[in-house]
CSV table of C-alpha atoms and ligand atoms in Angstrom, one decimal:
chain,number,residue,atom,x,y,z
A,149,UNK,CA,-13.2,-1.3,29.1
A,150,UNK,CA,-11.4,-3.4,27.0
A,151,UNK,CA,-10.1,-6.8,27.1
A,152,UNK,CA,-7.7,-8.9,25.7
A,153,UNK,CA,-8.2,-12.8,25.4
A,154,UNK,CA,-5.2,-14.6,24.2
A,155,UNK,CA,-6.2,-17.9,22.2
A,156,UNK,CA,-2.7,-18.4,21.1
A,157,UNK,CA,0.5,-17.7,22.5
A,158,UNK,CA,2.7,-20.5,21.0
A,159,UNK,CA,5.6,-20.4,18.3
A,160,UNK,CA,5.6,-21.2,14.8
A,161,UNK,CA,6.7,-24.9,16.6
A,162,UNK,CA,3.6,-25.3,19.2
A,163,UNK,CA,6.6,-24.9,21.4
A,164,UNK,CA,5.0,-26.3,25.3
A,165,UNK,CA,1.9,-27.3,23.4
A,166,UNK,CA,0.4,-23.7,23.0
A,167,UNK,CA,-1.6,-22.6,20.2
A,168,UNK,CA,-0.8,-20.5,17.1
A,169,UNK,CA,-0.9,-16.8,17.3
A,170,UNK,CA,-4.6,-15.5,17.8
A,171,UNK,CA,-5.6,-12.5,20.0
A,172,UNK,CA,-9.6,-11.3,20.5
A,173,UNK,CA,-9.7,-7.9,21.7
A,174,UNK,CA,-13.0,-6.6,23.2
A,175,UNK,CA,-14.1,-3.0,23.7
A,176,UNK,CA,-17.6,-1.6,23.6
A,177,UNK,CA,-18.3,-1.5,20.1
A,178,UNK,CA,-16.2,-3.9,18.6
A,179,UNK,CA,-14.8,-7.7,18.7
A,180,UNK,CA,-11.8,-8.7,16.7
A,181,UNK,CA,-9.1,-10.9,16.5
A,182,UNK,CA,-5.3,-10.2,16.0
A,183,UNK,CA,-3.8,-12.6,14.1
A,184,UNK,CA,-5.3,-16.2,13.1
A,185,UNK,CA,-3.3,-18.7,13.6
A,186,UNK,CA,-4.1,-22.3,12.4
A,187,UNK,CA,-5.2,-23.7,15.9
A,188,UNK,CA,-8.3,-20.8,15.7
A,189,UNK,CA,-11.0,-22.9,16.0
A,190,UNK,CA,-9.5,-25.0,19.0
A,191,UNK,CA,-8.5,-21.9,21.2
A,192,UNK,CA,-11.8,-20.1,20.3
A,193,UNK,CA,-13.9,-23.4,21.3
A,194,UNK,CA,-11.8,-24.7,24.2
A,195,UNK,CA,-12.6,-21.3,25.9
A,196,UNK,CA,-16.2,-21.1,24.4
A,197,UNK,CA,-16.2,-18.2,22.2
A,198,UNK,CA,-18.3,-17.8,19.6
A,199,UNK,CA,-16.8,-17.3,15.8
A,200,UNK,CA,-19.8,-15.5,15.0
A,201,UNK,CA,-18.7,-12.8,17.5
A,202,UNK,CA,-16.0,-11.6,15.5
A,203,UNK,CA,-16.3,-8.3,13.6
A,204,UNK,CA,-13.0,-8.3,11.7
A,205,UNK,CA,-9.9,-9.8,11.8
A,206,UNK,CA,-6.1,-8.0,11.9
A,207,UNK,CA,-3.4,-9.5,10.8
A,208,UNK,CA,0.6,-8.9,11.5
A,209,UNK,CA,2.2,-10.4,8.1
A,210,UNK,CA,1.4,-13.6,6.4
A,211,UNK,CA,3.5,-16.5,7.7
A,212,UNK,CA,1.3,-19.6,8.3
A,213,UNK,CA,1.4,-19.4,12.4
A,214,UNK,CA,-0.3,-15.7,12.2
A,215,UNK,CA,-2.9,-16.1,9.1
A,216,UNK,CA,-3.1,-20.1,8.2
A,217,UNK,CA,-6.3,-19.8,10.2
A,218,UNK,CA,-8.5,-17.6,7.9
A,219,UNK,CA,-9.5,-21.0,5.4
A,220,UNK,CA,-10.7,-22.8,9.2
A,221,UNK,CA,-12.7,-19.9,10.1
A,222,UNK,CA,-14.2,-19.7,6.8
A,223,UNK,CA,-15.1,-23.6,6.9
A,224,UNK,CA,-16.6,-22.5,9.9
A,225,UNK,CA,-18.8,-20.0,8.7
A,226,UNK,CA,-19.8,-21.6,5.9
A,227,UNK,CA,-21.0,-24.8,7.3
A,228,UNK,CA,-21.1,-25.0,10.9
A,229,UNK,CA,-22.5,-21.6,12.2
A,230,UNK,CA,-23.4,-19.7,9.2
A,231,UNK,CA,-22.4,-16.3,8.7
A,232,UNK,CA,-24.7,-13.5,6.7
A,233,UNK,CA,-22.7,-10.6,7.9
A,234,UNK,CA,-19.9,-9.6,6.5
A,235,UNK,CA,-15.8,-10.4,7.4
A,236,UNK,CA,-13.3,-7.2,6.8
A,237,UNK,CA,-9.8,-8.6,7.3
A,238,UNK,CA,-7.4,-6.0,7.7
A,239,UNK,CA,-3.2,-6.8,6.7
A,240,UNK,CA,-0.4,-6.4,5.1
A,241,UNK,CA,-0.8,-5.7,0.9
A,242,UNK,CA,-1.1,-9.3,-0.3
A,243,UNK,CA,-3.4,-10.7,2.0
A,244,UNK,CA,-6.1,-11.7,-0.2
A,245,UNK,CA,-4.0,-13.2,-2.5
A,246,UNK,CA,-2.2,-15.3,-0.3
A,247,UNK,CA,-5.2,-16.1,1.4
A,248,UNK,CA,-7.6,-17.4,-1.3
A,249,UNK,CA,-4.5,-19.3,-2.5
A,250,UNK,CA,-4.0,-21.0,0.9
A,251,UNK,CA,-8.2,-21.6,0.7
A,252,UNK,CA,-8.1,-23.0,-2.7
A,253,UNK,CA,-5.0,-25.4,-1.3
A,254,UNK,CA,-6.5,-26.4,1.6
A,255,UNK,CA,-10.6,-26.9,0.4
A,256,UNK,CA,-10.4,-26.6,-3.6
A,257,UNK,CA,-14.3,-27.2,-3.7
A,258,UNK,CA,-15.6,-25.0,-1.3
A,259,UNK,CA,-13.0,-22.2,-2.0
A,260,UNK,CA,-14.6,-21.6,-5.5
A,261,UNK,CA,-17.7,-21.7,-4.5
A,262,UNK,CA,-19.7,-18.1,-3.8
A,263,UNK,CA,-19.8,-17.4,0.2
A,264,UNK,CA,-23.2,-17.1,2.2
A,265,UNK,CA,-20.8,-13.8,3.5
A,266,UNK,CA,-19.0,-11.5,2.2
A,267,UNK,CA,-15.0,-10.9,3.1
A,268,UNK,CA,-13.6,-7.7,2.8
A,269,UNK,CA,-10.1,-7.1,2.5
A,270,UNK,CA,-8.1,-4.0,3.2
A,271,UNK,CA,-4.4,-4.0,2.5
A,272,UNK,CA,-2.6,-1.6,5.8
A,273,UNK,CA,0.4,0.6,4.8
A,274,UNK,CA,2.5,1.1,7.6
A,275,UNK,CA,2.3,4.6,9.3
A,276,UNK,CA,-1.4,5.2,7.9
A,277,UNK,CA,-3.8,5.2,10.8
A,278,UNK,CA,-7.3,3.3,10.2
A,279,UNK,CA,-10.4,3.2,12.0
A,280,UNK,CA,-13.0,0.6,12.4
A,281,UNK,CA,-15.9,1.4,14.4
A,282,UNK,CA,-14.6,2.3,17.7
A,283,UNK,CA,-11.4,1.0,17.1
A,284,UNK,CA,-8.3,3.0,16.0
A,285,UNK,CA,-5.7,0.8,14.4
A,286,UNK,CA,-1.8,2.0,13.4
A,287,UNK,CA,0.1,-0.2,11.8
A,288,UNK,CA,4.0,0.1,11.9
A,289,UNK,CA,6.9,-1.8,10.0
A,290,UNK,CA,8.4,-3.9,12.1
A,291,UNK,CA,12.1,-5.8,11.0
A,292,UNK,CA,10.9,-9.5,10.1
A,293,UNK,CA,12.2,-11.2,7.4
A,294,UNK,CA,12.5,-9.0,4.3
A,295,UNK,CA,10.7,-11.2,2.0
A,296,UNK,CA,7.5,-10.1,3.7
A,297,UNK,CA,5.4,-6.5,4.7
A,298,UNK,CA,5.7,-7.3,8.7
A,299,UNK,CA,3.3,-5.0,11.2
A,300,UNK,CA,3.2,-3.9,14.5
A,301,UNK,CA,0.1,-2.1,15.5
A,302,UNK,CA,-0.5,0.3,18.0
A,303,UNK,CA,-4.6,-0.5,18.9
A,304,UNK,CA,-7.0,2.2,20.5
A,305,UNK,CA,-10.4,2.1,22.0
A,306,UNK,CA,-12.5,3.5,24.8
A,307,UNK,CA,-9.3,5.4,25.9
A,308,UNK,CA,-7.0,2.4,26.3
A,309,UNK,CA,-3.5,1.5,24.1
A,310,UNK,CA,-2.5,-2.1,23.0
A,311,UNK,CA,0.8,-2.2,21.0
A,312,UNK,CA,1.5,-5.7,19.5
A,313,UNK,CA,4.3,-6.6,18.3
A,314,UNK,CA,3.7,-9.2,15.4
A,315,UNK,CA,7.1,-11.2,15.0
A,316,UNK,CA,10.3,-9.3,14.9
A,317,UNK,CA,13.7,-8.7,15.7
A,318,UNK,CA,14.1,-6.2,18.5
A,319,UNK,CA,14.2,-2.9,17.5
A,320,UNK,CA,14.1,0.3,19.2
A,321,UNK,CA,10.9,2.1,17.3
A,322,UNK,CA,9.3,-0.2,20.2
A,323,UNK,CA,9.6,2.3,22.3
A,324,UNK,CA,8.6,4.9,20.6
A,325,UNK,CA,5.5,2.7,19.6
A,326,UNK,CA,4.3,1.8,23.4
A,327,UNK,CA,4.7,4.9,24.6
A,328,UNK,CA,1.8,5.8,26.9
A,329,UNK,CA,0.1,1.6,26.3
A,330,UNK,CA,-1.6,-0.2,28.7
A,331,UNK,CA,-0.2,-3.2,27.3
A,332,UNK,CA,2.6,-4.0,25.2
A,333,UNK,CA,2.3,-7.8,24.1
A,334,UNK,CA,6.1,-8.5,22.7
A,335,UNK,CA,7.0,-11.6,21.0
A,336,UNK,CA,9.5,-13.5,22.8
A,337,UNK,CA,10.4,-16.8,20.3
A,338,UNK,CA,13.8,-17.0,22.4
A,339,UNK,CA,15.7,-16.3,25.5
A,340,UNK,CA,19.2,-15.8,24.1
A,341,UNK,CA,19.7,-13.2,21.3
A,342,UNK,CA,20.7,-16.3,18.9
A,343,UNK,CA,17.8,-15.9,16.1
A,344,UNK,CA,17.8,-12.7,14.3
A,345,UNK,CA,14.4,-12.1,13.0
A,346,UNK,CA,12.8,-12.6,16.4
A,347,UNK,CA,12.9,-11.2,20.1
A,348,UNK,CA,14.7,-12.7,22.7
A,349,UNK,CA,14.4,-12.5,25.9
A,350,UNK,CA,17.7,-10.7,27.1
A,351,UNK,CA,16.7,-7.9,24.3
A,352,UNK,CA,13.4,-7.0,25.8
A,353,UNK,CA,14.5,-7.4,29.5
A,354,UNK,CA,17.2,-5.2,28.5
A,355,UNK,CA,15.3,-2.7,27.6
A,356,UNK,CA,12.1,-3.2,29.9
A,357,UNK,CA,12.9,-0.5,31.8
A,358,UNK,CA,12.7,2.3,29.1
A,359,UNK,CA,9.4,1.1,28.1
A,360,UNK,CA,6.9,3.9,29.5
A,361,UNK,CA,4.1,1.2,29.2
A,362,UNK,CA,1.4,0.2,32.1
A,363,UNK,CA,2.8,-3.5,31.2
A,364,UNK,CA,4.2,-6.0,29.3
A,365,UNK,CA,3.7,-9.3,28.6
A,366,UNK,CA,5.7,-11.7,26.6
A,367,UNK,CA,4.4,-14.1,23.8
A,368,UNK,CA,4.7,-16.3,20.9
A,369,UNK,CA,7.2,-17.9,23.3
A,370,UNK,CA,9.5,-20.9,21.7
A,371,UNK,CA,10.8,-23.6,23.5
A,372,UNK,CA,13.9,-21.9,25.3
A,373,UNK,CA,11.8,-19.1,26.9
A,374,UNK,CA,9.6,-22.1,28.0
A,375,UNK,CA,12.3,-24.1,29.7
A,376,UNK,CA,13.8,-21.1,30.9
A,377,UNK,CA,11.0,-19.8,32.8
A,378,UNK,CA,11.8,-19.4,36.0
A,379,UNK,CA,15.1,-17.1,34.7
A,380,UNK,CA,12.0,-14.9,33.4
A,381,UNK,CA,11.4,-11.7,35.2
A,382,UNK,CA,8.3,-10.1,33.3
A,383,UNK,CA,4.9,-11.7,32.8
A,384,UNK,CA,4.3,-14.8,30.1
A,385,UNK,CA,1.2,-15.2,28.2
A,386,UNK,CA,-0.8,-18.3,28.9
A,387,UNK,CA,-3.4,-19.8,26.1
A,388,UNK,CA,-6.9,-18.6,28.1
A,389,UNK,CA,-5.4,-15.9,29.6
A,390,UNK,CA,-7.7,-12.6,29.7
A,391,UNK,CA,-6.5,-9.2,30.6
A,392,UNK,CA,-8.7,-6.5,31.2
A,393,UNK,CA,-7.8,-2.8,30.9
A,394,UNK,CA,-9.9,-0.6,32.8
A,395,UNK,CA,-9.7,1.9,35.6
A,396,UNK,CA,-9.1,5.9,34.5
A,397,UNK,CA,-6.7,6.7,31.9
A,398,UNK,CA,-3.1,6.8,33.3
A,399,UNK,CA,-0.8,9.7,33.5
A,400,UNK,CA,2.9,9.1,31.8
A,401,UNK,CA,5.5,7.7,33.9
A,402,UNK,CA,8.2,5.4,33.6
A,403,UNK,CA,7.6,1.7,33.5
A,404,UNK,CA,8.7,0.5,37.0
A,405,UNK,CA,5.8,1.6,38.1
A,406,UNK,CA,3.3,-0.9,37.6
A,407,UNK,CA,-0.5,-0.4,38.2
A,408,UNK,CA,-2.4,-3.0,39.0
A,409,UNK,CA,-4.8,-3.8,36.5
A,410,UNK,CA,-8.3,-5.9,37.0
A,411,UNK,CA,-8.9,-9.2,35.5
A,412,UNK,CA,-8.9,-13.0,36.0
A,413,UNK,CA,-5.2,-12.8,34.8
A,414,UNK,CA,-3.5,-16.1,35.8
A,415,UNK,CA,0.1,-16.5,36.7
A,416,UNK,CA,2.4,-17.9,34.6
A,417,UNK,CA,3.1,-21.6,36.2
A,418,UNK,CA,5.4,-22.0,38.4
A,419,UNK,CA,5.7,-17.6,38.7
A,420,UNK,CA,6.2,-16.5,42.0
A,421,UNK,CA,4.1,-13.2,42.4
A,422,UNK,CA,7.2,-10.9,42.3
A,423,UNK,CA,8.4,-12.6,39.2
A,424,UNK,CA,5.3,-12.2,37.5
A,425,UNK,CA,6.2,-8.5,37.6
A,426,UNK,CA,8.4,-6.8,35.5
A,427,UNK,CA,12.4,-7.0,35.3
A,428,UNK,CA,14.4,-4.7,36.6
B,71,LIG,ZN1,5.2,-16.4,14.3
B,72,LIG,ZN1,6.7,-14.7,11.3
């Protein structure tokens, strides 16, 4: 089985309140988060999770919303639960640079002193499969912003398929990408196609239909998406949501079919059941 916890589902903007980007994924060997936004230690202890837990981190690209995090968690570590065992943090090329600049920025002291654990960084290249443990990771270039390496990832484990699509524009490769997923969590910054290094909603509704995905679910939601809810035919993350991703493996078929899946999944507020569904 494996689950899916979001901590974060706001924008850059805390748009409604929500958090930063931050995902943990469970299966049966492994515990790690997706992203690391700066609100990390608030979503992890509002739904009592333990830091320690985490195995290694994965991160989309390197605005401060997705990785502005990492310095937090390593506070925490550090002082308030220490950690022996060692951190690999999987991203873009750059990450450790950018990282133990935004460390030394944030706590100059600390940042140059020697950790009580050891962080290992691995730089992804798009296309180039990687495994950790039980989990198989591929990431894929997504259209951003072009000053940046931007990832999607396509996540594997105990037979079950997460795609992710970090922040970008809307682009077809999508498709290709949740092919066969259980989930595919698509950002959603917007409803109207008005920002052009994000997805809006009327892109990814458009296209819904021609995902062959189990389900979809829309995050890093901005403000219009928010205030346009009830215009919003498939499923909304929700900071504390879990989704669980169990049952046999499914055969191929088109996405209007929608299994149900098990979990304490919560509908979005103010979602009427068929609404919480899928557009058509
Ligand atoms: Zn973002
Ligand atoms: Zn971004």
């Amino acid at each position: 089985m494996v689950r899916l916890t979001i901590l974060g589902c706001g924008d850059a903007f805390g748009a409604g309140g929500r958090l930063h980007s931050a995902y943990l994924v469970e299966t049966p060997q492994s515990t790690f988060l997706v992203d690391c936004g700066p609100t990390i230690l608030q979503s992890l202890k509002r739904l009592r999770i333990d830091p320690g837990r985490i195995d290694f981190i994965v991160l989309s690209h390197l605005h401060g919303d997705h990785f502005g995090g990492l310095p937090f968690l390593f506070m925490q570590y550090r002082y308030d639960t220490p950690r022996s065992r060692p951190l690999g943090i999987y991203g873009p090329p750059g990450t450790a640079e950018r990282t133990q600049r935004l460390f030394e920025a944030l706590y100059e002291k600390t940042a140059h002193e020697a950790m009580n654990f050891a962080v290992g960084y691995h730089a992804l290249t798009p296309g180039a499969a990687h495994t950790v443990a039980d989990v198989r990771m591929l990431p894929f270039a997504v259209p951003h912003v072009s000053e940046l390496c931007c990832l999607g990832y396509r996540f594997e484990a105990d037979g079950r398929a997460i795609v992710y699509s970090g922040d970008s524009a809307w682009s077809d490769d999508f498709i290709t990408q949740a092919r066969g997923a259980d989930l595919f969590l698509c950002e959603c910054s917007t409803f109207e196609p008005h920002v052009p290094i994000h997805i809006s909603y009327r892109e990814i509704a458009a296209r819904a239909r021609d995902i062959d995905c189990r389900r979809i679910v829309l995050t890093h939601l901005g403000a219009e998406p928010l205030r346009r809810q009830r215009e919003i035919s498939l499923d909304c993350a929700r900071d504390g949501m879990t989704l669980e991703l169990a049952g046999t493996p499914r055969a191929s078929r088109r996405a209007r079919s929608v299994a149900p899946l098990s979990g304490a999944r919560r509908r979005p507020k103010g979602a009427s059941r068929g609404r919480a569904r899928r557009a058509r």
